[in-house]
Amino acid sequence: MSAAGIYEVGVLLGGAVVLAAGGTVLAARAAGALTAATGGVMASLGERLEAAQAEWERQHECRSEWEHAALRVLDRNARIAVLAAECAAVTSGECPLSLPAPMPLACEIDDLAAWCASADAAIAEVESWLTDAAAIEIGRHLAEAWQVVRPGEPRPEIFSAEKVAEAMRAASRPGTRLTAARDPESLSADVARIVARLPADVAAEDLAAVRRAAGKALVRDLGEARTRLADLRQRVDAADTRAAIRRSDALDAAVMLQALADATDQDGLELKQALTDVVARRRDLDPALRTRTLSRCAQIQAAAEQEYLRQAVLTAADDLGFEVSADVTTLTGGNGRLELSRDDWPEHAVALVLDDGELRSMVFRTEHRDGQDARRVDREREQDWCDSFEEVRERLAVNGVQVGTRMELRPGERDRVPVTKAAAPARSRPRPKAREREMPQ
């Protein structure tokens, strides 16, 4: 690279971009931690080739392990949000159990894994409580249907909340089969087992429709009852399918909410409210809302990756003796410009622009000077920067950032190096000491 050149940049964050929203959270929350953890791993400029490759493989493995653990946390956080909404909707009583608070991602691998284990236990307890609460509601509906069809007759024991809960848990296990109703007792058992296949988060309107179908199936004529049982199965299956769709949408919305956690603009707030309504089952995650949210997540993802790359470039440049002499923008808003200087470059600096996946750089003069000696120094500075950027590329590769280059002008090909007055000095970035740091384990 010479006085003017473009570096086409590809950012590789391991497995961070796994889910549209999950990857956004990982990039946004993990970029700083990964940069801090991997920056300065190469203590000397001579450690290259085999050493660099071995270190990259180790860092990549650590990064992948951390990202896998972080994705598990995202999943638990989403399930916690959905279960909290389900508990709030239960009418038979307040849940005596407590769900853990969502887990932030800025933790070590062991902490994330330990939290997931404890969260899984709490989630299982709440899911069991929700099954019992649903069994009370389903048992009540079955008892009401029984009284409508057979008023005055004792309610079958299998319609009790305890028996319904047992049937619901049994229905979730594979291999559960129903036999043809042979007598009123087996008919009641079949109705109970069919209805028990309803999920705990079945919609109220579906439960009411199933109750009506169950009442029709509890007729005295066993031949008609078998026909009614087939209709009951279809209604239960349809209700289960609709509940599964709503549950999946609620989990997706809960993950997306984590991606938009820091959004404070009007559009972001509207999206968060809509997604909150999806989690609470007050609205559907329609295609328009999903597309709109994923588009916003993609913007956050791109900005996070841009910032990750910016920090990685600056860290690598720091190690090679360059300092930020001016930071015109943060580079995440597009068309941002950084100026890098060195103590031994009194008349030159480097302009860096990172925008839309391209890193463009140019050596320029901060003071005008004519003559052959000035031209010689210009060529030397351009060559110095080309050599330095090769070192930067190697360091970026260690940190998981692959950079391809495209040279527009070679050192010395320009008639004159541009002269630009240096911008006001930015806040100095402290030069990091050589250090060995581990990725989160």
Tab-separated table of C-alpha atoms in Angstrom:
chain	number	residue	atom	x	y	z
A	1	MET	CA	0.000	0.000	0.000
A	2	SER	CA	1.288	3.434	-0.780
A	3	ALA	CA	0.231	6.999	-0.404
A	4	ALA	CA	-3.249	6.133	-1.594
A	5	GLY	CA	-4.748	2.705	-1.344
A	6	ILE	CA	-7.808	0.713	-0.420
A	7	TYR	CA	-7.873	-2.285	1.878
A	8	GLU	CA	-10.940	-4.439	1.356
A	9	VAL	CA	-11.803	-5.812	4.760
A	10	GLY	CA	-13.525	-9.022	5.780
A	11	VAL	CA	-14.313	-9.367	9.473
A	12	LEU	CA	-14.422	-12.891	10.858
A	13	LEU	CA	-15.856	-13.193	14.358
A	14	GLY	CA	-15.740	-16.958	14.565
A	15	GLY	CA	-19.270	-18.308	15.049
A	16	ALA	CA	-20.739	-15.052	16.278
A	17	VAL	CA	-23.150	-14.591	13.406
A	18	VAL	CA	-25.172	-17.739	14.006
A	19	LEU	CA	-28.606	-16.222	14.450
A	20	ALA	CA	-29.805	-13.002	12.927
A	21	ALA	CA	-30.512	-11.537	16.344
A	22	GLY	CA	-28.287	-13.792	18.427
A	23	GLY	CA	-25.297	-12.882	16.313
A	24	THR	CA	-26.074	-9.211	16.780
A	25	VAL	CA	-25.930	-9.510	20.542
A	26	LEU	CA	-22.719	-11.497	20.362
A	27	ALA	CA	-21.018	-8.993	18.089
A	28	ALA	CA	-22.210	-5.998	20.063
A	29	ARG	CA	-21.496	-7.415	23.514
A	30	ALA	CA	-18.515	-9.632	22.743
A	31	ALA	CA	-16.452	-7.453	20.416
A	32	GLY	CA	-14.913	-5.408	23.212
A	33	ALA	CA	-14.219	-8.456	25.348
A	34	LEU	CA	-12.657	-10.367	22.464
A	35	THR	CA	-10.508	-7.409	21.466
A	36	ALA	CA	-9.290	-6.937	25.028
A	37	ALA	CA	-8.651	-10.647	25.421
A	38	THR	CA	-6.740	-11.156	22.179
A	39	GLY	CA	-4.970	-7.796	21.787
A	40	GLY	CA	-1.213	-7.952	22.271
A	41	VAL	CA	-0.948	-11.726	22.248
A	42	MET	CA	2.087	-11.516	19.975
A	43	ALA	CA	4.675	-9.984	22.273
A	44	SER	CA	7.304	-9.403	19.584
A	45	LEU	CA	7.271	-8.658	15.883
A	46	GLY	CA	9.322	-11.749	15.132
A	47	GLU	CA	6.618	-14.231	16.128
A	48	ARG	CA	5.054	-15.055	12.774
A	49	LEU	CA	4.313	-17.962	10.441
A	50	GLU	CA	4.004	-21.182	12.472
A	51	ALA	CA	3.694	-19.352	15.785
A	52	ALA	CA	1.061	-17.001	14.405
A	53	GLN	CA	-0.898	-19.870	12.889
A	54	ALA	CA	-0.813	-21.880	16.118
A	55	GLU	CA	-1.888	-18.859	18.125
A	56	TRP	CA	-4.713	-18.088	15.690
A	57	GLU	CA	-5.989	-21.647	15.972
A	58	ARG	CA	-5.898	-21.472	19.763
A	59	GLN	CA	-7.663	-18.117	19.826
A	60	HIS	CA	-10.239	-19.313	17.299
A	61	GLU	CA	-10.996	-22.370	19.433
A	62	CYS	CA	-11.377	-20.238	22.566
A	63	ARG	CA	-13.567	-17.763	20.709
A	64	SER	CA	-15.790	-20.548	19.398
A	65	GLU	CA	-16.182	-22.024	22.875
A	66	TRP	CA	-17.104	-18.661	24.344
A	67	GLU	CA	-19.574	-17.897	21.554
A	68	HIS	CA	-21.227	-21.305	21.985
A	69	ALA	CA	-21.651	-20.609	25.691
A	70	ALA	CA	-22.990	-17.135	24.918
A	71	LEU	CA	-25.561	-18.533	22.488
A	72	ARG	CA	-26.771	-20.877	25.226
A	73	VAL	CA	-27.196	-17.861	27.492
A	74	LEU	CA	-29.188	-16.065	24.789
A	75	ASP	CA	-31.479	-19.075	24.540
A	76	ARG	CA	-32.003	-19.240	28.325
A	77	ASN	CA	-32.625	-15.500	28.518
A	78	ALA	CA	-35.307	-15.831	25.836
A	79	ARG	CA	-36.958	-18.808	27.552
A	80	ILE	CA	-36.978	-16.931	30.853
A	81	ALA	CA	-38.744	-13.973	29.224
A	82	VAL	CA	-41.350	-16.230	27.607
A	83	LEU	CA	-41.968	-18.215	30.804
A	84	ALA	CA	-42.347	-15.001	32.795
A	85	ALA	CA	-45.068	-13.893	30.371
A	86	GLU	CA	-46.786	-17.290	30.641
A	87	CYS	CA	-46.717	-17.159	34.440
A	88	ALA	CA	-48.251	-13.690	34.376
A	89	ALA	CA	-51.123	-15.009	32.236
A	90	VAL	CA	-52.043	-17.878	34.576
A	91	THR	CA	-55.424	-17.246	36.214
A	92	SER	CA	-55.415	-20.091	38.738
A	93	GLY	CA	-52.826	-18.510	41.030
A	94	GLU	CA	-49.538	-16.660	41.259
A	95	CYS	CA	-46.387	-18.662	40.576
A	96	PRO	CA	-44.561	-19.234	43.889
A	97	LEU	CA	-41.286	-19.831	42.054
A	98	SER	CA	-38.881	-17.202	40.802
A	99	LEU	CA	-37.049	-17.139	37.509
A	100	PRO	CA	-33.431	-15.947	37.387
A	101	ALA	CA	-32.699	-12.508	35.999
A	102	PRO	CA	-31.360	-12.448	32.429
A	103	MET	CA	-27.626	-13.058	32.263
A	104	PRO	CA	-25.343	-10.443	30.664
A	105	LEU	CA	-22.792	-11.818	28.231
A	106	ALA	CA	-19.725	-10.034	29.610
A	107	CYS	CA	-18.607	-13.031	31.666
A	108	GLU	CA	-16.118	-15.874	31.538
A	109	ILE	CA	-17.035	-19.214	29.971
A	110	ASP	CA	-17.193	-20.992	33.333
A	111	ASP	CA	-19.562	-18.333	34.682
A	112	LEU	CA	-21.816	-18.629	31.637
A	113	ALA	CA	-21.902	-22.425	31.877
A	114	ALA	CA	-22.622	-22.379	35.616
A	115	TRP	CA	-25.418	-19.875	35.147
A	116	CYS	CA	-26.961	-21.974	32.363
A	117	ALA	CA	-26.994	-25.015	34.649
A	118	SER	CA	-28.754	-23.152	37.460
A	119	ALA	CA	-31.104	-21.462	34.987
A	120	ASP	CA	-32.053	-24.827	33.480
A	121	ALA	CA	-33.038	-26.119	36.908
A	122	ALA	CA	-35.162	-23.039	37.626
A	123	ILE	CA	-36.749	-23.182	34.170
A	124	ALA	CA	-37.655	-26.860	34.645
A	125	GLU	CA	-39.347	-26.085	37.969
A	126	VAL	CA	-41.389	-23.251	36.497
A	127	GLU	CA	-42.366	-25.360	33.478
A	128	SER	CA	-43.566	-28.080	35.860
A	129	TRP	CA	-45.602	-25.510	37.791
A	130	LEU	CA	-47.123	-24.234	34.549
A	131	THR	CA	-48.101	-27.804	33.648
A	132	ASP	CA	-49.857	-28.175	37.011
A	133	ALA	CA	-51.592	-24.819	36.535
A	134	ALA	CA	-52.714	-25.828	33.049
A	135	ALA	CA	-53.937	-29.173	34.414
A	136	ILE	CA	-56.174	-27.334	36.900
A	137	GLU	CA	-57.667	-25.295	34.063
A	138	ILE	CA	-58.066	-28.264	31.716
A	139	GLY	CA	-59.558	-30.395	34.497
A	140	ARG	CA	-62.069	-27.634	35.203
A	141	HIS	CA	-63.069	-27.504	31.554
A	142	LEU	CA	-63.441	-31.295	31.415
A	143	ALA	CA	-65.594	-31.271	34.550
A	144	GLU	CA	-67.800	-28.559	33.058
A	145	ALA	CA	-68.148	-30.530	29.828
A	146	TRP	CA	-69.056	-33.658	31.833
A	147	GLN	CA	-71.736	-31.845	33.778
A	148	VAL	CA	-73.285	-30.489	30.579
A	149	VAL	CA	-73.490	-33.928	28.978
A	150	ARG	CA	-74.154	-35.989	32.117
A	151	PRO	CA	-75.618	-33.707	34.757
A	152	GLY	CA	-75.783	-35.164	38.242
A	153	GLU	CA	-73.344	-38.001	37.568
A	154	PRO	CA	-70.115	-38.093	39.587
A	155	ARG	CA	-67.133	-36.617	37.793
A	156	PRO	CA	-64.613	-39.289	36.712
A	157	GLU	CA	-61.461	-39.277	38.816
A	158	ILE	CA	-59.368	-39.006	35.676
A	159	PHE	CA	-60.767	-35.496	35.202
A	160	SER	CA	-59.105	-34.301	38.412
A	161	ALA	CA	-56.243	-31.821	38.125
A	162	GLU	CA	-53.776	-34.360	39.513
A	163	LYS	CA	-54.724	-37.038	36.980
A	164	VAL	CA	-54.785	-34.536	34.129
A	165	ALA	CA	-51.281	-33.351	35.095
A	166	GLU	CA	-50.066	-36.955	35.062
A	167	ALA	CA	-51.664	-37.461	31.656
A	168	MET	CA	-50.101	-34.254	30.311
A	169	ARG	CA	-46.634	-35.396	31.371
A	170	ALA	CA	-47.247	-38.863	29.942
A	171	ALA	CA	-48.496	-37.363	26.673
A	172	SER	CA	-45.175	-35.557	26.242
A	173	ARG	CA	-43.348	-38.898	26.223
A	174	PRO	CA	-43.062	-40.858	22.956
A	175	GLY	CA	-45.031	-44.049	22.463
A	176	THR	CA	-48.283	-42.925	24.108
A	177	ARG	CA	-51.189	-44.650	22.368
A	178	LEU	CA	-54.956	-44.519	22.759
A	179	THR	CA	-57.275	-47.515	22.579
A	180	ALA	CA	-60.788	-47.515	21.144
A	181	ALA	CA	-63.400	-46.636	23.735
A	182	ARG	CA	-65.189	-49.805	24.895
A	183	ASP	CA	-67.200	-48.447	27.810
A	184	PRO	CA	-67.981	-45.105	29.508
A	185	GLU	CA	-64.957	-45.429	31.778
A	186	SER	CA	-62.503	-45.998	28.914
A	187	LEU	CA	-64.248	-43.214	26.964
A	188	SER	CA	-63.599	-40.764	29.791
A	189	ALA	CA	-59.991	-41.924	29.960
A	190	ASP	CA	-59.539	-41.435	26.210
A	191	VAL	CA	-61.050	-37.950	26.334
A	192	ALA	CA	-58.769	-37.036	29.231
A	193	ARG	CA	-55.658	-38.391	27.510
A	194	ILE	CA	-56.475	-36.609	24.248
A	195	VAL	CA	-57.124	-33.290	25.955
A	196	ALA	CA	-53.999	-33.776	28.076
A	197	ARG	CA	-51.945	-33.476	24.898
A	198	LEU	CA	-52.683	-29.768	24.970
A	199	PRO	CA	-49.585	-27.728	25.812
A	200	ALA	CA	-49.490	-25.691	28.992
A	201	ASP	CA	-49.492	-22.473	26.962
A	202	VAL	CA	-52.602	-23.288	24.908
A	203	ALA	CA	-54.602	-20.197	23.976
A	204	ALA	CA	-57.817	-19.569	25.907
A	205	GLU	CA	-59.945	-19.629	22.754
A	206	ASP	CA	-58.453	-22.974	21.697
A	207	LEU	CA	-59.061	-24.421	25.155
A	208	ALA	CA	-62.701	-23.324	25.015
A	209	ALA	CA	-63.127	-24.956	21.593
A	210	VAL	CA	-61.544	-28.178	22.878
A	211	ARG	CA	-63.875	-28.154	25.880
A	212	ARG	CA	-66.892	-28.005	23.573
A	213	ALA	CA	-65.499	-30.833	21.449
A	214	ALA	CA	-64.779	-32.894	24.588
A	215	GLY	CA	-68.387	-32.440	25.736
A	216	LYS	CA	-69.639	-33.766	22.420
A	217	ALA	CA	-67.314	-36.776	22.720
A	218	LEU	CA	-68.703	-37.715	26.144
A	219	VAL	CA	-72.001	-38.936	24.701
A	220	ARG	CA	-73.537	-42.223	25.845
A	221	ASP	CA	-73.531	-43.771	22.382
A	222	LEU	CA	-70.052	-45.288	22.024
A	223	GLY	CA	-70.227	-45.402	18.226
A	224	GLU	CA	-70.907	-41.689	18.018
A	225	ALA	CA	-68.331	-41.118	20.736
A	226	ARG	CA	-65.581	-42.684	18.606
A	227	THR	CA	-66.419	-40.275	15.763
A	228	ARG	CA	-66.416	-37.361	18.190
A	229	LEU	CA	-63.041	-38.496	19.556
A	230	ALA	CA	-61.530	-38.179	16.079
A	231	ASP	CA	-62.800	-34.594	15.874
A	232	LEU	CA	-61.429	-33.911	19.355
A	233	ARG	CA	-57.992	-35.184	18.329
A	234	GLN	CA	-57.964	-32.886	15.304
A	235	ARG	CA	-58.904	-29.878	17.403
A	236	VAL	CA	-56.252	-30.700	19.988
A	237	ASP	CA	-53.612	-31.166	17.278
A	238	ALA	CA	-54.581	-27.847	15.670
A	239	ALA	CA	-54.436	-26.071	19.034
A	240	ASP	CA	-51.033	-27.634	19.729
A	241	THR	CA	-49.721	-26.477	16.336
A	242	ARG	CA	-50.928	-22.915	16.884
A	243	ALA	CA	-49.400	-22.873	20.367
A	244	ALA	CA	-46.076	-24.140	18.989
A	245	ILE	CA	-46.040	-21.347	16.390
A	246	ARG	CA	-46.830	-18.709	19.010
A	247	ARG	CA	-44.189	-20.168	21.324
A	248	SER	CA	-41.545	-20.159	18.587
A	249	ASP	CA	-42.430	-16.588	17.645
A	250	ALA	CA	-42.282	-15.539	21.295
A	251	LEU	CA	-38.806	-17.053	21.676
A	252	ASP	CA	-37.637	-15.348	18.478
A	253	ALA	CA	-39.030	-12.042	19.727
A	254	ALA	CA	-37.301	-12.496	23.091
A	255	VAL	CA	-33.955	-13.053	21.353
A	256	MET	CA	-34.496	-9.998	19.148
A	257	LEU	CA	-35.336	-7.918	22.201
A	258	GLN	CA	-31.894	-8.715	23.573
A	259	ALA	CA	-30.354	-7.535	20.307
A	260	LEU	CA	-32.259	-4.237	20.536
A	261	ALA	CA	-31.646	-3.731	24.244
A	262	ASP	CA	-29.687	-0.506	23.735
A	263	ALA	CA	-32.013	1.047	21.135
A	264	THR	CA	-33.439	4.353	22.385
A	265	ASP	CA	-34.644	6.016	19.176
A	266	GLN	CA	-38.335	6.109	18.260
A	267	ASP	CA	-38.144	3.251	15.770
A	268	GLY	CA	-36.195	1.100	18.204
A	269	LEU	CA	-38.645	1.775	21.029
A	270	GLU	CA	-41.588	0.906	18.782
A	271	LEU	CA	-39.922	-2.338	17.757
A	272	LYS	CA	-39.194	-3.261	21.372
A	273	GLN	CA	-42.814	-2.639	22.377
A	274	ALA	CA	-44.100	-4.744	19.481
A	275	LEU	CA	-41.700	-7.577	20.333
A	276	THR	CA	-42.704	-7.375	24.001
A	277	ASP	CA	-46.319	-7.849	22.905
A	278	VAL	CA	-45.278	-10.923	20.903
A	279	VAL	CA	-43.545	-12.404	23.956
A	280	ALA	CA	-46.709	-11.790	25.996
A	281	ARG	CA	-48.818	-13.389	23.190
A	282	ARG	CA	-50.726	-10.147	22.654
A	283	ARG	CA	-49.822	-10.038	18.958
A	284	ASP	CA	-48.299	-12.224	16.272
A	285	LEU	CA	-44.790	-11.953	14.923
A	286	ASP	CA	-46.048	-11.176	11.436
A	287	PRO	CA	-43.674	-11.149	8.431
A	288	ALA	CA	-43.562	-7.347	8.318
A	289	LEU	CA	-42.500	-7.061	11.966
A	290	ARG	CA	-39.952	-9.861	11.607
A	291	THR	CA	-38.430	-8.293	8.477
A	292	ARG	CA	-38.324	-4.855	10.062
A	293	THR	CA	-36.664	-6.193	13.205
A	294	LEU	CA	-34.096	-8.301	11.364
A	295	SER	CA	-33.209	-5.292	9.220
A	296	ARG	CA	-32.558	-3.284	12.388
A	297	CYS	CA	-30.525	-6.169	13.821
A	298	ALA	CA	-28.425	-6.249	10.651
A	299	GLN	CA	-27.659	-2.546	11.078
A	300	ILE	CA	-26.556	-3.116	14.671
A	301	GLN	CA	-24.515	-6.129	13.574
A	302	ALA	CA	-22.729	-4.111	10.885
A	303	ALA	CA	-22.002	-1.260	13.296
A	304	ALA	CA	-20.680	-3.697	15.904
A	305	GLU	CA	-18.398	-5.403	13.408
A	306	GLN	CA	-17.207	-2.011	12.167
A	307	GLU	CA	-16.336	-0.975	15.714
A	308	TYR	CA	-14.654	-4.337	16.363
A	309	LEU	CA	-12.489	-3.818	13.289
A	310	ARG	CA	-11.698	-0.235	14.266
A	311	GLN	CA	-10.494	-1.291	17.707
A	312	ALA	CA	-8.481	-4.167	16.251
A	313	VAL	CA	-6.770	-1.857	13.736
A	314	LEU	CA	-5.935	0.721	16.392
A	315	THR	CA	-4.572	-1.915	18.763
A	316	ALA	CA	-2.351	-3.350	16.042
A	317	ALA	CA	-1.174	0.128	14.994
A	318	ASP	CA	-0.407	0.974	18.627
A	319	ASP	CA	1.879	-2.025	18.882
A	320	LEU	CA	3.826	-0.732	15.867
A	321	GLY	CA	4.418	2.721	17.314
A	322	PHE	CA	1.517	4.638	15.775
A	323	GLU	CA	-0.766	6.806	17.866
A	324	VAL	CA	-4.122	8.378	17.099
A	325	SER	CA	-3.352	12.035	16.504
A	326	ALA	CA	-6.946	12.830	15.493
A	327	ASP	CA	-10.239	10.954	15.707
A	328	VAL	CA	-12.659	12.873	13.487
A	329	THR	CA	-15.499	10.404	14.032
A	330	THR	CA	-15.917	7.032	15.663
A	331	LEU	CA	-15.916	5.433	12.191
A	332	THR	CA	-19.173	3.677	12.918
A	333	GLY	CA	-21.337	6.316	11.329
A	334	GLY	CA	-19.690	6.096	7.898
A	335	ASN	CA	-16.991	8.184	6.235
A	336	GLY	CA	-15.067	8.431	9.503
A	337	ARG	CA	-11.410	9.377	9.473
A	338	LEU	CA	-8.540	8.588	11.791
A	339	GLU	CA	-5.126	10.167	11.648
A	340	LEU	CA	-2.157	8.130	12.867
A	341	SER	CA	1.173	9.697	13.724
A	342	ARG	CA	4.564	8.578	15.025
A	343	ASP	CA	7.080	10.351	17.199
A	344	ASP	CA	9.750	9.806	14.534
A	345	TRP	CA	7.529	11.181	11.731
A	346	PRO	CA	7.631	14.953	12.351
A	347	GLU	CA	6.306	15.869	8.893
A	348	HIS	CA	3.973	12.977	7.996
A	349	ALA	CA	0.879	11.160	9.194
A	350	VAL	CA	-1.485	8.464	7.918
A	351	ALA	CA	-5.168	9.015	7.213
A	352	LEU	CA	-7.406	5.971	7.734
A	353	VAL	CA	-11.024	5.789	6.595
A	354	LEU	CA	-13.154	2.768	7.467
A	355	ASP	CA	-16.505	2.729	5.716
A	356	ASP	CA	-18.769	0.071	4.236
A	357	GLY	CA	-16.297	-2.777	4.541
A	358	GLU	CA	-13.326	-0.883	3.121
A	359	LEU	CA	-10.309	0.447	4.960
A	360	ARG	CA	-8.653	3.187	2.924
A	361	SER	CA	-5.376	4.783	3.926
A	362	MET	CA	-3.097	7.514	2.648
A	363	VAL	CA	0.213	8.965	3.786
A	364	PHE	CA	0.154	12.750	3.797
A	365	ARG	CA	2.361	15.640	4.840
A	366	THR	CA	1.535	17.815	7.813
A	367	GLU	CA	4.099	20.445	6.777
A	368	HIS	CA	4.951	21.632	3.269
A	369	ARG	CA	8.551	21.196	2.071
A	370	ASP	CA	10.021	21.132	-1.450
A	371	GLY	CA	13.182	19.571	-2.786
A	372	GLN	CA	14.711	16.184	-3.500
A	373	ASP	CA	15.246	15.427	0.164
A	374	ALA	CA	11.546	15.981	0.850
A	375	ARG	CA	10.637	13.626	-2.043
A	376	ARG	CA	13.023	11.005	-0.636
A	377	VAL	CA	11.445	11.228	2.818
A	378	ASP	CA	7.974	11.012	1.255
A	379	ARG	CA	8.903	7.740	-0.475
A	380	GLU	CA	10.409	6.363	2.719
A	381	ARG	CA	7.307	7.178	4.751
A	382	GLU	CA	5.050	5.601	2.135
A	383	GLN	CA	7.173	2.454	2.123
A	384	ASP	CA	7.311	2.451	5.923
A	385	TRP	CA	3.522	2.514	6.042
A	386	CYS	CA	3.228	-0.306	3.492
A	387	ASP	CA	5.574	-2.430	5.587
A	388	SER	CA	3.800	-1.486	8.798
A	389	PHE	CA	0.415	-2.381	7.397
A	390	GLU	CA	1.662	-5.852	6.527
A	391	GLU	CA	2.470	-6.195	10.228
A	392	VAL	CA	-0.992	-4.842	11.036
A	393	ARG	CA	-2.551	-7.472	8.765
A	394	GLU	CA	-0.690	-10.252	10.558
A	395	ARG	CA	-1.852	-9.000	13.935
A	396	LEU	CA	-5.432	-8.655	12.712
A	397	ALA	CA	-5.314	-12.234	11.430
A	398	VAL	CA	-4.308	-13.429	14.900
A	399	ASN	CA	-7.408	-11.668	16.246
A	400	GLY	CA	-9.706	-13.277	13.695
A	401	VAL	CA	-9.843	-10.388	11.203
A	402	GLN	CA	-8.873	-11.288	7.653
A	403	VAL	CA	-7.885	-8.311	5.455
A	404	GLY	CA	-7.293	-8.396	1.714
A	405	THR	CA	-5.479	-5.466	0.090
A	406	ARG	CA	-5.721	-3.659	-3.213
A	407	MET	CA	-2.938	-1.180	-3.996
A	408	GLU	CA	-3.824	1.885	-6.058
A	409	LEU	CA	-0.453	3.647	-6.026
A	410	ARG	CA	2.948	2.295	-5.082
A	411	PRO	CA	5.454	4.223	-2.978
A	412	GLY	CA	6.921	7.106	-4.952
A	413	GLU	CA	4.401	6.967	-7.828
A	414	ARG	CA	2.691	10.198	-6.817
A	415	ASP	CA	4.193	13.432	-8.070
A	416	ARG	CA	3.566	15.078	-4.736
A	417	VAL	CA	2.349	13.857	-1.362
A	418	PRO	CA	-0.753	15.819	-0.291
A	419	VAL	CA	-0.223	18.404	2.398
A	420	THR	CA	-2.951	18.595	5.019
A	421	LYS	CA	-2.808	20.496	8.232
A	422	ALA	CA	-2.964	17.984	11.059
A	423	ALA	CA	-6.213	17.956	12.989
A	424	ALA	CA	-6.318	18.853	16.646
A	425	PRO	CA	-4.759	16.059	18.694
A	426	ALA	CA	-7.187	13.490	19.955
A	427	ARG	CA	-7.108	12.029	23.398
A	428	SER	CA	-3.944	9.989	23.478
A	429	ARG	CA	-4.346	6.245	23.605
A	430	PRO	CA	-1.884	4.679	26.072
A	431	ARG	CA	0.600	2.342	24.494
A	432	PRO	CA	-0.084	-1.162	25.787
A	433	LYS	CA	2.713	-3.071	27.389
A	434	ALA	CA	3.610	-6.449	25.973
A	435	ARG	CA	1.282	-8.881	27.624
A	436	GLU	CA	-0.057	-12.382	27.450
A	437	ARG	CA	-3.814	-12.565	27.984
A	438	GLU	CA	-6.131	-15.500	27.769
A	439	MET	CA	-9.497	-15.639	26.054
A	440	PRO	CA	-12.455	-16.132	28.415
A	441	GLN	CA	-12.316	-19.784	29.430
